Tab-separated table of N, CA, C and O in Angstrom:
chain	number	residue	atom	x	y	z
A	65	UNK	N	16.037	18.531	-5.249
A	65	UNK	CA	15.360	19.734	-4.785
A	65	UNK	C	15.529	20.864	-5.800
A	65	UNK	O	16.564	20.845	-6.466
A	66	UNK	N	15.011	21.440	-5.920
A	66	UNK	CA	14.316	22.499	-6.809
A	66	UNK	C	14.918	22.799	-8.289
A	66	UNK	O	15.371	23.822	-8.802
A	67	UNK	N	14.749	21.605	-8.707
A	67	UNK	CA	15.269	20.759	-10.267
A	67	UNK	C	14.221	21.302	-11.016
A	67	UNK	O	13.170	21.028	-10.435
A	68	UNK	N	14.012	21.965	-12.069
A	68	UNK	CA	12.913	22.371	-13.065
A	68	UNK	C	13.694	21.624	-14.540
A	68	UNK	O	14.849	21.709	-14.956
A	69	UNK	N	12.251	20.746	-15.168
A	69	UNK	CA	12.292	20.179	-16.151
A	69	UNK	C	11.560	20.937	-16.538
A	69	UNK	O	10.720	21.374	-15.751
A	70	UNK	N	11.587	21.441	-18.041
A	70	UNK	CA	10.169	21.970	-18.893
A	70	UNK	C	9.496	20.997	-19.962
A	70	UNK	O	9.922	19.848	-19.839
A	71	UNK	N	8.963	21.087	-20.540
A	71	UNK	CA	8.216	20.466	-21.060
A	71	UNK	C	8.924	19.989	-22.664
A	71	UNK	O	9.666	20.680	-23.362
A	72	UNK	N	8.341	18.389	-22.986
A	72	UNK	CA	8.662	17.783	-23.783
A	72	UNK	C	10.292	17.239	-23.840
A	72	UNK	O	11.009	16.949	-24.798
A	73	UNK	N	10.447	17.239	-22.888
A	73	UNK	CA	12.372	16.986	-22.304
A	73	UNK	C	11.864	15.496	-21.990
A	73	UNK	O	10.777	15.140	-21.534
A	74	UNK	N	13.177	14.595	-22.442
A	74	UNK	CA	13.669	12.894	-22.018
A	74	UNK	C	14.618	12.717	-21.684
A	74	UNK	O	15.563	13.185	-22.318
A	75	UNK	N	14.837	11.925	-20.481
A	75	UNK	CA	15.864	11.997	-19.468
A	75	UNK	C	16.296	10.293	-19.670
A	75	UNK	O	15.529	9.455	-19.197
A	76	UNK	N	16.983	10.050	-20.065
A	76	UNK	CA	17.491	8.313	-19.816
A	76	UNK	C	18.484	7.990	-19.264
A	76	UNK	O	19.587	8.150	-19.787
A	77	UNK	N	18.250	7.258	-17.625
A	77	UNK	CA	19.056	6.802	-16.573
A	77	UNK	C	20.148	7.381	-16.364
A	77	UNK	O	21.281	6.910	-16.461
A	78	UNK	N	19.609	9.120	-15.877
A	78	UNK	CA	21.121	10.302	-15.681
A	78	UNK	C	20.691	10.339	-14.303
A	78	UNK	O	19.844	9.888	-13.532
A	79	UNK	N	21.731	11.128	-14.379
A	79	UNK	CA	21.776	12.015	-12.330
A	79	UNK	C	21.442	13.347	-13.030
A	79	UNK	O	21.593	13.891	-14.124
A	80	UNK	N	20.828	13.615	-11.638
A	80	UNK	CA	20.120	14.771	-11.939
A	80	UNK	C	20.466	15.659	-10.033
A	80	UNK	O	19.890	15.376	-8.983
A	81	UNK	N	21.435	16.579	-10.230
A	81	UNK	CA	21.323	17.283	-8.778
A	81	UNK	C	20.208	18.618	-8.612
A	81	UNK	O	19.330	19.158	-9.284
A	82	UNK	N	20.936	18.783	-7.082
A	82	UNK	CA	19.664	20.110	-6.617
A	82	UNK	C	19.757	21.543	-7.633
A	82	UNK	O	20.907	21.631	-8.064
A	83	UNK	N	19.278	22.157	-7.901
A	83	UNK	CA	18.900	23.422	-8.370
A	83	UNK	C	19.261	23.062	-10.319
A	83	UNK	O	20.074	23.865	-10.776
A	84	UNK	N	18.962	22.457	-10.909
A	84	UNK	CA	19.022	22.249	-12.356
A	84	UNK	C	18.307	22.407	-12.781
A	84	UNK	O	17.204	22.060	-12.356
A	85	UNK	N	18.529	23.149	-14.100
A	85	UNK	CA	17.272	23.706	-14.982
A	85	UNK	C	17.818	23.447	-16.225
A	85	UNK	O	18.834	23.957	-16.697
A	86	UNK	N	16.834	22.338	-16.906
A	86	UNK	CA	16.562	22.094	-18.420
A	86	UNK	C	15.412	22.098	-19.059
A	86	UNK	O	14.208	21.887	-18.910
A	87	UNK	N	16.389	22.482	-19.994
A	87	UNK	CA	15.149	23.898	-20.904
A	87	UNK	C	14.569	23.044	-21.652
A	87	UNK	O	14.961	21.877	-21.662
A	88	UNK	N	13.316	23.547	-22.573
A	88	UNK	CA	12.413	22.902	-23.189
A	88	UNK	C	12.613	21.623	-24.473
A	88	UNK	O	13.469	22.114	-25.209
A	89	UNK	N	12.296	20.509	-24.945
A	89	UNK	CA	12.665	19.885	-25.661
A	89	UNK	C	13.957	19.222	-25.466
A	89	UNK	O	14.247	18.355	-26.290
A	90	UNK	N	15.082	19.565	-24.182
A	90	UNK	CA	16.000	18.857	-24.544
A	90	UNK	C	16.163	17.505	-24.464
A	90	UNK	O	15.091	16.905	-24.546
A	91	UNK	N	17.474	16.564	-24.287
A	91	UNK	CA	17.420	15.436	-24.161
A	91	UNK	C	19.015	14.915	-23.388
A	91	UNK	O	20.128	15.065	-23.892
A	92	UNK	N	18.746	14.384	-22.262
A	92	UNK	CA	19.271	13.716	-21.419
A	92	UNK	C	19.682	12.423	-21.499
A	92	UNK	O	18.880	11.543	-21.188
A	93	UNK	N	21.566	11.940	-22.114
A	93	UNK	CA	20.750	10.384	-22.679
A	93	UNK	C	21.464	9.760	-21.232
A	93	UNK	O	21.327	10.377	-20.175
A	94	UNK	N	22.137	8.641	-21.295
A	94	UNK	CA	22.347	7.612	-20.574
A	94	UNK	C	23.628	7.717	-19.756
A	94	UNK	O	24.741	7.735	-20.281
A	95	UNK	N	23.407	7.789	-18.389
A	95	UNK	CA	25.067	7.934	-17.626
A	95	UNK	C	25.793	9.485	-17.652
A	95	UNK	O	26.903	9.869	-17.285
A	96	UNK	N	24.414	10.313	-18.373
A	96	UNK	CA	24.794	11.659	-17.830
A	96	UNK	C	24.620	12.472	-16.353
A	96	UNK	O	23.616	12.373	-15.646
A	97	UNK	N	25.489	13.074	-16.123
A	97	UNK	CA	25.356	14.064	-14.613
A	97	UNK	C	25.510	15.323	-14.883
A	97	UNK	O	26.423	15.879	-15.493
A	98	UNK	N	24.562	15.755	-14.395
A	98	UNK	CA	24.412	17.018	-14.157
A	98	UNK	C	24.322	18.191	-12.833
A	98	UNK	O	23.265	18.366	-12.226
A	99	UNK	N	25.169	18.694	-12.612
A	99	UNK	CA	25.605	18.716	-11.139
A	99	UNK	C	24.717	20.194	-10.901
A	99	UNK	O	24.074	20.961	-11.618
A	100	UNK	N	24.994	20.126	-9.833
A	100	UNK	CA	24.395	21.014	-8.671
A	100	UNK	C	24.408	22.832	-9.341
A	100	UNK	O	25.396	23.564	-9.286
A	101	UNK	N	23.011	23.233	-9.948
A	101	UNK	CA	22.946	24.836	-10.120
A	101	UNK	C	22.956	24.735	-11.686
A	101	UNK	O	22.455	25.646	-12.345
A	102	UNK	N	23.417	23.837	-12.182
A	102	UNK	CA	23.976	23.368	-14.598
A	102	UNK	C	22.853	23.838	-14.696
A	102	UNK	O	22.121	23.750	-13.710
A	103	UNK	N	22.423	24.400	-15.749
A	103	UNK	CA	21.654	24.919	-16.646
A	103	UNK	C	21.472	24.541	-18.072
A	103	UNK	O	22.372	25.065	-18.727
A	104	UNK	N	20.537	23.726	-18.938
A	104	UNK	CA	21.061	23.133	-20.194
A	104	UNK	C	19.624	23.645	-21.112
A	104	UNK	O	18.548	23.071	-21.284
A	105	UNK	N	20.208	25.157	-21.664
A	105	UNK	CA	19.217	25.150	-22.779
A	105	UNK	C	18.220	24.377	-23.492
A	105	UNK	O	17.887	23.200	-23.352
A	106	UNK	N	17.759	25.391	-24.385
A	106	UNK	CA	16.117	24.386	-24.552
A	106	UNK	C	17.013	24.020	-26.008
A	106	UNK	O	17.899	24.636	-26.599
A	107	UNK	N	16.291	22.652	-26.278
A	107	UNK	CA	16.357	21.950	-27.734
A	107	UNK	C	17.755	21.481	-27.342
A	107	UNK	O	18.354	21.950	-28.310
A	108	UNK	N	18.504	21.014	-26.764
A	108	UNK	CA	20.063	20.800	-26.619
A	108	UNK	C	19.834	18.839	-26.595
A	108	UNK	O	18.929	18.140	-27.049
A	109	UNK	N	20.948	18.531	-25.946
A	109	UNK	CA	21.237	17.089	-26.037
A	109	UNK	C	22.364	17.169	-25.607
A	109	UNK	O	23.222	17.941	-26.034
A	110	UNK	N	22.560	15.970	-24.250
A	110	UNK	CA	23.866	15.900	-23.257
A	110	UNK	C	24.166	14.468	-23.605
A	110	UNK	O	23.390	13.550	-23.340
A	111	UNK	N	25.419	14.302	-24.260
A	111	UNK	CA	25.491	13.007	-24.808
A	111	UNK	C	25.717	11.540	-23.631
A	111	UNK	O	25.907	11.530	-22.415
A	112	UNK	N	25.649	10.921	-24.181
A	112	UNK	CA	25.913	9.650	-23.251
A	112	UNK	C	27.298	9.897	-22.000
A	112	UNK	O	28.438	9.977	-22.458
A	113	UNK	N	27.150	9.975	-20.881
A	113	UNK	CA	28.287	10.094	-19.904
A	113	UNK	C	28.432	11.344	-19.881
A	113	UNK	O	28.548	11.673	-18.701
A	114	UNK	N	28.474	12.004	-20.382
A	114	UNK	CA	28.506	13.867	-19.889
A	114	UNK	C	28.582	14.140	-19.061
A	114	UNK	O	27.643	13.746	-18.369
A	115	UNK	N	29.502	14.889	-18.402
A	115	UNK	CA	29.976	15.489	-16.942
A	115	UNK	C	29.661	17.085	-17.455
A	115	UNK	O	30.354	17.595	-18.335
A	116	UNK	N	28.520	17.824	-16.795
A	116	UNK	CA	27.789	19.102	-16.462
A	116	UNK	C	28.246	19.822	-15.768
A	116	UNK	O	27.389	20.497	-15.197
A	117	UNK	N	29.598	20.131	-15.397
A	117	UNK	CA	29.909	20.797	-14.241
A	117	UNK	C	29.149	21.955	-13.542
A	117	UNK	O	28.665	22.897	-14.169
A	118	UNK	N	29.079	21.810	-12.157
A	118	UNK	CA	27.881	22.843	-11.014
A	118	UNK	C	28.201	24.325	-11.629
A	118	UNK	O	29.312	24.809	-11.846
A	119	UNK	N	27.219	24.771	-11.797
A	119	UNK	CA	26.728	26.202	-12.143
A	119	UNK	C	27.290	26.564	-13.331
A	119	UNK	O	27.929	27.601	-13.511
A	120	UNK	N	27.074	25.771	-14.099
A	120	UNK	CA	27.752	25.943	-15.772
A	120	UNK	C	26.225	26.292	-16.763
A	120	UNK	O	25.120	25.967	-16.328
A	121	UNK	N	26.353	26.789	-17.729
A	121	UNK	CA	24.898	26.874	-18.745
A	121	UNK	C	25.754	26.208	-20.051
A	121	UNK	O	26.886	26.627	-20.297
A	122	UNK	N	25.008	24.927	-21.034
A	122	UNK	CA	25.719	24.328	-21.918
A	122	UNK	C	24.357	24.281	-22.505
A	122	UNK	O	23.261	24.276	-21.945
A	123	UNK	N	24.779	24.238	-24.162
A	123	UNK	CA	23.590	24.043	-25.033
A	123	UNK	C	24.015	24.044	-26.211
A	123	UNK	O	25.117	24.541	-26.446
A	124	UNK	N	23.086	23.378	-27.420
A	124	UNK	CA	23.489	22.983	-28.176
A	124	UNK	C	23.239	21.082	-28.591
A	124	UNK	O	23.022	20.271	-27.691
A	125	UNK	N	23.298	20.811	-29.583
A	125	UNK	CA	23.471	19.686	-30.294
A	125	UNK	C	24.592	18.590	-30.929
A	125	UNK	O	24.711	18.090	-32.047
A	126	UNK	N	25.224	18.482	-29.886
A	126	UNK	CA	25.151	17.803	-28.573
A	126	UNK	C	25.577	19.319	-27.948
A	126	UNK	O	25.581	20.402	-28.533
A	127	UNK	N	25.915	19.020	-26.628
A	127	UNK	CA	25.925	20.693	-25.904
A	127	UNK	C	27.315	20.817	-25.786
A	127	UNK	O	27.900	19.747	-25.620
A	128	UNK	N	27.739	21.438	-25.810
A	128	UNK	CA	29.294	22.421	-25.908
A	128	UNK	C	29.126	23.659	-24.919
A	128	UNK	O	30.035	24.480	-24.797
């Protein structure tokens, strides 16, 4: 529920919770979570297994 993807973003076989917003171009790879309210800048990358903790903003290449 009220998850906003923007545009040109790839998501590969993550969790994805309620209220998340990732920003334009990023990339989501495999066995990542992203919890409830995370926020992940545009152009970023959440590496394989990444734990997003709820209402955090991370970004960057890979995101920090």
């Amino acid at each position: 529920n009220n998850v906003n993807i923007e545009n040109n973003c790839s998501l590969y076989s993550c969790t994805i919770d309620d209220g998340v917003q990732v920003g334009f171009k990023s990339i989501v790879l495999e066995g990542a979570r992203l919890e409830r309210g995370c926020v992940i800048g545009p152009n970023s990358v959440v590496p394989p297994g990444r734990l997003i903790p709820a209402g955090t903003y991370w970004a960057g290449s890979p995101v920090e």
